[in-house]
CSV table of C-alpha atoms and ligand atoms in Angstrom, one decimal:
chain,number,residue,atom,x,y,z
A,1,MET,CA,-24.3,-14.1,12.1
A,2,THR,CA,-21.2,-15.9,11.0
A,3,MET,CA,-17.9,-14.2,10.4
A,4,LEU,CA,-15.9,-15.9,7.6
A,5,PHE,CA,-12.2,-15.8,7.2
A,6,MET,CA,-11.4,-15.9,3.5
A,7,ALA,CA,-7.8,-15.2,3.0
A,8,PRO,CA,-6.1,-18.3,1.6
A,9,LYS,CA,-2.7,-16.7,1.5
A,10,LEU,CA,-2.6,-15.5,5.1
A,11,LYS,CA,-1.8,-17.6,8.2
A,12,ALA,CA,-5.3,-18.3,9.5
A,13,SER,CA,-4.4,-19.8,12.8
A,14,SER,CA,-2.9,-16.5,14.0
A,15,TRP,CA,-5.9,-14.4,13.0
A,16,VAL,CA,-8.3,-17.0,14.4
A,17,SER,CA,-6.6,-17.1,17.8
A,18,HIS,CA,-6.8,-13.3,18.2
A,19,LEU,CA,-10.2,-12.9,16.9
A,20,ARG,CA,-11.5,-15.9,19.1
A,21,GLU,CA,-9.7,-14.4,22.2
A,22,GLN,CA,-11.0,-10.8,21.7
A,23,GLY,CA,-14.4,-11.9,20.4
A,24,PRO,CA,-15.3,-15.1,22.0
A,25,ASP,CA,-19.0,-14.7,21.1
A,26,ILE,CA,-18.4,-14.5,17.5
A,27,ASP,CA,-19.3,-17.6,15.3
A,28,LEU,CA,-15.9,-17.6,13.3
A,29,ARG,CA,-15.2,-19.9,10.4
A,30,VAL,CA,-12.3,-20.3,8.0
A,31,TRP,CA,-13.1,-20.7,4.3
A,32,PRO,CA,-13.7,-23.1,2.7
A,33,ASP,CA,-14.9,-24.8,6.0
A,34,ASP,CA,-17.8,-22.2,6.0
A,35,GLY,CA,-21.0,-24.1,7.3
A,36,PRO,CA,-24.4,-23.0,6.2
A,37,ARG,CA,-23.6,-20.3,3.7
A,38,GLU,CA,-26.8,-18.3,4.3
A,39,GLU,CA,-25.5,-17.6,7.7
A,40,VAL,CA,-22.5,-15.9,6.6
A,41,GLU,CA,-23.0,-12.2,6.8
A,42,PHE,CA,-19.4,-10.8,7.4
A,43,ILE,CA,-16.4,-11.8,5.4
A,44,LEU,CA,-12.8,-11.1,6.3
A,45,SER,CA,-10.9,-11.0,2.9
A,46,TRP,CA,-7.5,-10.7,1.6
A,47,LYS,CA,-6.8,-11.8,-1.9
A,48,HIS,CA,-10.0,-14.1,-2.0
A,49,PRO,CA,-10.7,-16.3,-4.9
A,50,LEU,CA,-12.5,-14.1,-7.3
A,51,GLY,CA,-16.2,-14.9,-7.8
A,52,GLU,CA,-16.4,-16.6,-4.3
A,53,PHE,CA,-18.4,-13.9,-2.5
A,54,ARG,CA,-21.4,-14.7,-4.7
A,55,ASN,CA,-22.0,-17.9,-2.9
A,56,TYR,CA,-23.1,-16.2,0.2
A,57,PRO,CA,-26.6,-14.8,-0.3
A,58,ASN,CA,-26.9,-12.7,2.9
A,59,LEU,CA,-23.5,-10.7,3.1
A,60,LYS,CA,-23.7,-7.5,5.0
A,61,CYS,CA,-20.1,-6.5,5.1
A,62,ILE,CA,-16.7,-7.4,3.3
A,63,ALA,CA,-13.8,-6.3,5.5
A,64,SER,CA,-10.3,-5.9,3.9
A,65,LEU,CA,-7.5,-7.4,6.1
A,66,GLY,CA,-5.3,-4.5,4.9
A,67,PHE,CA,-5.4,-0.9,4.1
A,68,GLY,CA,-5.9,-1.5,0.4
A,69,VAL,CA,-9.2,-2.7,-1.1
A,70,ASP,CA,-8.1,-3.1,-4.6
A,71,HIS,CA,-8.0,-6.9,-4.1
A,72,ILE,CA,-11.7,-6.9,-3.3
A,73,LEU,CA,-12.8,-4.3,-5.9
A,74,ARG,CA,-11.2,-6.2,-8.7
A,75,ASP,CA,-13.7,-9.0,-8.3
A,76,PRO,CA,-16.1,-8.7,-11.2
A,77,GLU,CA,-18.8,-10.5,-9.2
A,78,LEU,CA,-18.8,-8.3,-6.1
A,79,PRO,CA,-22.3,-8.4,-4.4
A,80,PRO,CA,-23.9,-5.1,-5.1
A,81,GLY,CA,-24.8,-3.0,-2.2
A,82,VAL,CA,-22.5,-4.8,0.4
A,83,PRO,CA,-20.3,-2.3,2.1
A,84,VAL,CA,-16.5,-2.9,1.9
A,85,THR,CA,-14.4,-1.7,4.7
A,86,ARG,CA,-10.5,-1.3,5.1
A,87,LEU,CA,-8.2,-1.2,8.1
A,88,VAL,CA,-6.9,1.9,9.6
A,89,ASP,CA,-4.3,1.3,12.1
A,90,ALA,CA,-1.7,3.5,14.0
A,91,ALA,CA,1.0,1.0,14.1
A,92,MET,CA,0.7,0.1,10.4
A,93,THR,CA,0.9,3.8,9.6
A,94,ARG,CA,4.0,4.2,11.8
A,95,ALA,CA,5.6,1.2,10.0
A,96,MET,CA,4.9,2.7,6.5
A,97,SER,CA,6.4,6.0,7.6
A,98,GLU,CA,9.6,4.2,9.0
A,99,TYR,CA,9.9,2.3,5.6
A,100,VAL,CA,9.6,5.5,3.5
A,101,LEU,CA,12.1,7.2,5.8
A,102,ALA,CA,14.5,4.3,5.5
A,103,ALA,CA,14.3,4.1,1.7
A,104,VAL,CA,14.9,7.9,1.6
A,105,LEU,CA,17.9,7.7,3.8
A,106,ASN,CA,19.2,4.7,1.9
A,107,HIS,CA,19.1,6.9,-1.0
A,108,THR,CA,20.6,10.0,0.3
A,109,ARG,CA,23.2,8.3,2.4
A,110,GLY,CA,24.2,5.6,-0.2
A,111,PHE,CA,24.0,2.7,2.2
A,112,THR,CA,23.3,0.2,-0.8
A,113,ARG,CA,26.3,1.4,-2.7
A,114,PHE,CA,28.5,1.1,0.4
A,115,LEU,CA,27.1,-2.4,0.9
A,116,ARG,CA,28.3,-3.1,-2.7
A,117,ASP,CA,31.7,-1.5,-2.1
A,118,GLN,CA,32.0,-3.6,1.1
A,119,GLY,CA,31.6,-6.8,-0.9
A,120,ARG,CA,34.4,-5.8,-3.3
A,121,GLY,CA,36.6,-4.5,-0.5
A,122,VAL,CA,36.4,-0.9,-1.7
A,123,TRP,CA,36.8,2.2,0.3
A,124,GLN,CA,35.1,4.9,-1.4
A,125,PRO,CA,33.7,7.8,0.7
A,126,ARG,CA,30.8,9.7,-0.9
A,127,VAL,CA,29.3,12.9,0.3
A,128,PRO,CA,25.8,12.3,1.4
A,129,LEU,CA,22.9,14.3,-0.1
A,130,HIS,CA,21.7,17.0,2.5
A,131,PRO,CA,18.1,16.6,3.6
A,132,SER,CA,17.3,20.3,3.0
A,133,GLU,CA,18.4,19.8,-0.7
A,134,VAL,CA,16.4,16.9,-1.3
A,135,ARG,CA,12.8,17.6,-2.2
A,136,VAL,CA,10.3,14.6,-1.6
A,137,GLY,CA,7.1,14.4,-3.3
A,138,ILE,CA,4.4,12.1,-1.9
A,139,MET,CA,1.7,10.9,-4.3
A,140,GLY,CA,-1.4,10.3,-1.9
A,141,MET,CA,-2.0,12.4,1.0
A,142,GLY,CA,-4.2,10.1,3.0
A,143,THR,CA,-3.7,8.2,6.1
A,144,LEU,CA,-0.2,7.0,5.1
A,145,GLY,CA,1.0,10.0,3.0
A,146,ARG,CA,0.3,12.5,5.7
A,147,ASP,CA,2.1,10.6,8.3
A,148,ALA,CA,5.1,10.0,6.0
A,149,ALA,CA,5.0,13.7,5.1
A,150,GLY,CA,5.3,14.6,8.9
A,151,THR,CA,8.1,12.1,9.5
A,152,LEU,CA,10.2,13.4,6.5
A,153,LEU,CA,9.5,17.1,7.5
A,154,SER,CA,10.9,16.2,11.0
A,155,GLN,CA,14.2,15.0,9.4
A,156,GLY,CA,14.4,18.3,7.4
A,157,PHE,CA,13.3,17.3,3.9
A,158,PRO,CA,11.2,19.6,1.9
A,159,VAL,CA,8.0,17.7,1.3
A,160,ALA,CA,5.2,18.2,-1.2
A,161,GLY,CA,1.9,16.2,-1.5
A,162,TRP,CA,-0.4,15.4,-4.3
A,163,SER,CA,-3.9,14.3,-3.8
A,164,ARG,CA,-7.3,14.2,-5.6
A,165,THR,CA,-8.7,17.0,-3.6
A,166,PRO,CA,-6.9,20.0,-2.3
A,167,LYS,CA,-5.4,19.8,1.1
A,168,GLN,CA,-3.8,22.1,3.7
A,169,ILE,CA,-1.1,20.4,5.7
A,170,GLU,CA,1.3,22.5,7.7
A,171,GLY,CA,4.8,22.7,6.2
A,172,VAL,CA,3.7,20.7,3.1
A,173,ALA,CA,3.5,22.1,-0.3
A,174,ALA,CA,0.1,20.8,-1.4
A,175,PHE,CA,-0.9,20.0,-5.0
A,176,ALA,CA,-4.0,18.4,-6.2
A,177,GLY,CA,-5.8,16.9,-9.3
A,178,PRO,CA,-4.6,16.5,-12.9
A,179,GLU,CA,-3.5,20.3,-13.1
A,180,GLY,CA,-1.4,19.9,-10.0
A,181,LEU,CA,0.5,16.9,-11.2
A,182,ASP,CA,3.0,18.7,-13.3
A,183,PRO,CA,4.2,21.3,-10.8
A,184,PHE,CA,4.4,18.7,-8.2
A,185,LEU,CA,6.6,16.3,-10.3
A,186,THR,CA,9.0,19.0,-11.3
A,187,ARG,CA,10.0,19.7,-7.8
A,188,SER,CA,10.2,16.0,-6.6
A,189,ASP,CA,13.8,14.7,-6.5
A,190,ILE,CA,12.5,11.6,-4.7
A,191,LEU,CA,8.9,10.4,-5.5
A,192,VAL,CA,7.0,8.3,-3.1
A,193,CYS,CA,3.8,6.5,-4.3
A,194,LEU,CA,1.3,6.0,-1.6
A,195,LEU,CA,-1.8,6.1,-3.7
A,196,PRO,CA,-4.7,3.5,-3.5
A,197,LEU,CA,-4.9,1.5,-6.8
A,198,THR,CA,-8.0,2.6,-8.8
A,199,PRO,CA,-8.7,3.0,-12.5
A,200,ALA,CA,-7.2,6.6,-12.3
A,201,THR,CA,-3.9,5.6,-10.6
A,202,ARG,CA,-3.3,2.3,-12.5
A,203,GLU,CA,0.1,2.6,-14.3
A,204,ILE,CA,0.4,6.2,-13.3
A,205,LEU,CA,4.2,5.7,-12.8
A,206,ASP,CA,5.1,5.5,-16.4
A,207,ARG,CA,7.4,7.0,-19.0
A,208,GLN,CA,5.6,10.2,-19.4
A,209,LEU,CA,5.6,10.8,-15.6
A,210,PHE,CA,9.3,9.9,-15.3
A,211,ALA,CA,9.9,12.5,-18.0
A,212,ARG,CA,8.4,15.2,-15.8
A,213,LEU,CA,10.6,14.5,-12.9
A,214,PRO,CA,13.9,16.3,-12.3
A,215,ALA,CA,16.8,14.4,-14.0
A,216,GLY,CA,18.1,11.8,-11.7
A,217,ALA,CA,15.1,11.6,-9.5
A,218,TYR,CA,14.6,8.5,-7.3
A,219,LEU,CA,11.3,6.5,-7.1
A,220,ILE,CA,9.9,4.7,-3.9
A,221,ASN,CA,6.7,2.6,-4.6
A,222,ALA,CA,5.3,1.3,-1.6
A,223,ALA,CA,1.6,1.4,-2.6
A,224,ARG,CA,0.8,-1.3,-5.4
A,225,GLY,CA,2.7,-3.0,-8.2
A,226,ASP,CA,0.1,-2.1,-10.7
A,227,HIS,CA,0.8,1.6,-10.3
A,228,LEU,CA,4.2,1.1,-12.1
A,229,VAL,CA,5.0,0.2,-15.7
A,230,GLU,CA,7.9,-1.8,-14.9
A,231,GLU,CA,9.5,-1.7,-18.4
A,232,ASP,CA,9.3,2.1,-18.3
A,233,LEU,CA,11.1,2.1,-14.9
A,234,LEU,CA,13.9,0.0,-16.3
A,235,ALA,CA,14.2,2.2,-19.4
A,236,ALA,CA,14.2,5.3,-17.3
A,237,ILE,CA,17.0,4.1,-15.2
A,238,SER,CA,19.2,2.7,-18.0
A,239,GLY,CA,18.6,6.1,-19.8
A,240,GLY,CA,19.8,8.1,-16.7
A,241,ARG,CA,16.3,9.7,-16.3
A,242,LEU,CA,16.0,8.1,-12.9
A,243,SER,CA,18.9,7.2,-10.6
A,244,GLY,CA,17.1,4.3,-9.1
A,245,ALA,CA,14.2,3.0,-7.1
A,246,CYS,CA,13.1,1.2,-4.0
A,247,LEU,CA,10.2,-1.1,-4.6
A,248,ASP,CA,7.9,-2.9,-2.1
A,249,VAL,CA,5.2,-4.0,-4.3
A,250,PHE,CA,5.0,-5.6,-7.7
A,251,ARG,CA,2.7,-6.6,-10.6
A,252,THR,CA,3.2,-10.3,-9.8
A,253,GLU,CA,4.0,-11.1,-6.2
A,254,PRO,CA,6.2,-13.0,-5.3
A,255,LEU,CA,8.4,-11.3,-7.8
A,256,PRO,CA,9.1,-14.1,-10.4
A,257,ALA,CA,12.6,-15.7,-10.5
A,258,GLY,CA,14.6,-14.2,-13.2
A,259,HIS,CA,12.7,-10.8,-13.1
A,260,PRO,CA,15.2,-7.9,-14.1
A,261,PHE,CA,14.5,-6.3,-10.8
A,262,TRP,CA,16.3,-9.1,-8.9
A,263,GLY,CA,19.9,-8.2,-8.9
A,264,HIS,CA,19.5,-4.7,-10.4
A,265,PRO,CA,22.2,-2.5,-9.1
A,266,ARG,CA,20.0,0.5,-8.7
A,267,ILE,CA,16.8,-1.2,-7.6
A,268,VAL,CA,16.1,-2.1,-4.0
A,269,VAL,CA,13.5,-5.0,-3.7
A,270,THR,CA,11.5,-5.6,-0.5
A,271,PRO,CA,8.9,-8.3,-0.4
A,272,HIS,CA,5.8,-6.3,0.4
A,273,ILE,CA,6.7,-5.6,4.0
A,274,ALA,CA,6.5,-1.9,4.3
A,275,SER,CA,3.5,-2.1,6.5
A,276,LEU,CA,2.2,-5.6,7.6
A,277,THR,CA,-1.1,-6.1,9.4
A,278,TYR,CA,-0.8,-7.2,13.0
A,279,PRO,CA,-3.8,-9.4,13.6
A,280,GLY,CA,-3.8,-8.8,17.4
A,281,ALA,CA,-3.6,-5.2,16.9
A,282,VAL,CA,-6.4,-4.8,14.4
A,283,ALA,CA,-8.8,-7.5,15.9
A,284,PRO,CA,-10.7,-4.9,18.0
A,285,GLN,CA,-11.7,-2.8,15.0
A,286,ILE,CA,-12.8,-5.8,13.1
A,287,ILE,CA,-14.9,-7.0,16.0
A,288,ALA,CA,-16.3,-3.6,16.6
A,289,ASN,CA,-17.5,-3.5,12.9
A,290,TYR,CA,-19.0,-6.9,13.3
A,291,HIS,CA,-21.0,-5.7,16.3
A,292,ARG,CA,-22.1,-2.5,14.4
A,293,VAL,CA,-23.4,-4.6,11.4
A,294,ARG,CA,-25.0,-7.0,13.7
A,295,ALA,CA,-26.9,-4.0,15.4
A,296,GLY,CA,-27.9,-2.7,11.9
A,297,GLN,CA,-25.3,0.2,11.8
A,298,ALA,CA,-23.1,1.1,9.1
A,299,PRO,CA,-19.5,-0.2,9.6
A,300,LEU,CA,-16.6,2.3,10.2
A,301,ASN,CA,-14.0,2.8,7.5
A,302,ALA,CA,-16.3,1.8,4.6
A,303,ILE,CA,-14.9,2.7,1.3
A,304,ASP,CA,-16.6,5.0,-1.3
A,305,PHE,CA,-17.4,2.9,-4.4
A,306,GLU,CA,-17.4,6.0,-6.6
A,307,LYS,CA,-13.8,6.9,-5.6
A,308,GLY,CA,-12.7,3.3,-5.5
A,309,TYR,CA,-10.9,3.6,-2.1
B,401,NAP,P1,-6.1,6.7,1.8
B,401,NAP,O1,-6.2,7.1,3.2
B,401,NAP,O2,-7.4,6.3,1.3
B,401,NAP,O3,-5.5,7.9,0.9
B,401,NAP,C1,-5.5,7.9,-0.5
B,401,NAP,C2,-4.8,9.2,-0.8
B,401,NAP,O4,-4.7,9.1,-2.3
B,401,NAP,C3,-5.7,10.4,-0.6
B,401,NAP,O5,-4.9,11.4,-0.4
B,401,NAP,C4,-6.4,10.6,-2.1
B,401,NAP,O6,-6.9,12.0,-2.4
B,401,NAP,C5,-5.2,10.3,-3.0
B,401,NAP,N1,-5.7,9.8,-4.3
B,401,NAP,C6,-6.6,8.8,-4.7
B,401,NAP,N2,-6.9,8.8,-5.9
B,401,NAP,C7,-6.2,9.8,-6.4
B,401,NAP,C8,-6.0,10.3,-7.8
B,401,NAP,N3,-6.6,9.9,-8.8
B,401,NAP,N4,-5.4,11.4,-7.9
B,401,NAP,C9,-4.6,12.0,-6.9
B,401,NAP,N5,-4.8,11.5,-5.6
B,401,NAP,C10,-5.4,10.5,-5.5
B,401,NAP,O7,-5.2,5.5,1.6
B,401,NAP,P2,-3.9,5.1,2.6
B,401,NAP,O8,-4.4,4.4,3.9
B,401,NAP,O9,-3.0,6.2,2.8
B,401,NAP,O10,-3.2,4.0,1.8
B,401,NAP,C11,-2.8,4.0,0.5
B,401,NAP,C12,-2.5,2.7,-0.2
B,401,NAP,O11,-1.3,2.3,0.3
B,401,NAP,C13,-3.4,1.6,0.0
B,401,NAP,O12,-4.5,1.7,-0.9
B,401,NAP,C14,-2.7,0.4,-0.3
B,401,NAP,O13,-2.7,0.0,-1.7
B,401,NAP,C15,-1.2,0.9,0.0
B,401,NAP,N6,-0.5,0.1,1.2
B,401,NAP,C16,0.6,-0.7,0.9
B,401,NAP,C17,1.2,-1.3,2.1
B,401,NAP,C18,2.4,-2.1,1.9
B,401,NAP,O14,2.8,-2.8,3.0
B,401,NAP,N7,3.2,-1.9,0.8
B,401,NAP,C19,0.6,-1.1,3.4
B,401,NAP,C20,-0.6,-0.5,3.4
B,401,NAP,C21,-1.1,0.2,2.3
B,401,NAP,P3,-7.9,12.6,-1.4
B,401,NAP,O15,-7.3,12.8,-0.1
B,401,NAP,O16,-8.2,13.8,-2.2
B,401,NAP,O17,-9.1,11.6,-1.4
B,402,GLV,C1,-1.1,-3.8,2.4
B,402,GLV,O1,-0.6,-3.8,1.3
B,402,GLV,C2,-2.3,-3.3,2.7
B,402,GLV,O2,-3.0,-2.7,1.9
B,402,GLV,O3,-2.5,-3.1,3.9
């Protein structure tokens, strides 16, 4: 049973060395050097060339090399009946919580402004926002949203969470479903998007949603670029509805030269680094799933196609 690494935008050598070291018995190949295609039963995928999976007639598992699976599900020629798995990793979860906390603190303490002041030689103290007075709303109460909520709570921020199905999380004001969105938004001074990208969440961060936030709210999007209508964000900031944004993900990545987000005084841009995958750390769960599939068992962390995540 061949495992095929199909992630043209990732550095294959690092993945291959960790997988070979931790799974020496695995027949591992790197696309497009795939050998006999009928022997390929397990594909590791990150932003694969669309339509490529159909060339492998005996696929038993497609494993995302990240938490998200939208890059796999958008393939119109996804082979039916083949389970799709995602990564779930404590270090990546921790990294996302750190990112969210850093973005929240950057906003409440005004570091970006102080950096600008420094560049102009300006000494201009500003009183920081106090955590107890800044209500944070997290869209998506899954692996990442829950951990980020705990991190923010420990720093004294009042936290609310919004999810598809109702939740009970200690200390978190919980909202769910379309009917829970409005009351959730009206109490979110900082809105954090940690949703999976699905047909229901695509372009959810738009003009109508911004209009329901408290005036001057701040946006943090560390989920997917397609959650955001970029023009609506620019209009909301220039119209004063939002005070600014911290964005890690974009509709087009890398963010194209000349894009209005570059150099925008109220937008912080980071290059999709909120939570990177560490090949050495996640190799054991990939190898464990390979052995499960080989033994005829269902892989762990398989997504639900109905839900799309
Ligand atoms: P997850 O565990 O699957 O959790 C998803 C959460 O979103 C769940 O709470 C789910 O509700 C909620 N949700 C889904 N659809 C919804 C809808 N229509 N309305 C309301 N809530 C909805 O996902 P995760 O592991 O936390 O990851 C979330 C996303 O983060 C990934 O899909 C990926 O796109 C992104 N990500 C980005 C980076 C980065 O570096 N920027 C790194 C890793 C992941 P239920 O609980 O009710 O199901
Ligand atoms: C990164 O964006 C991931 O989905 O892991």
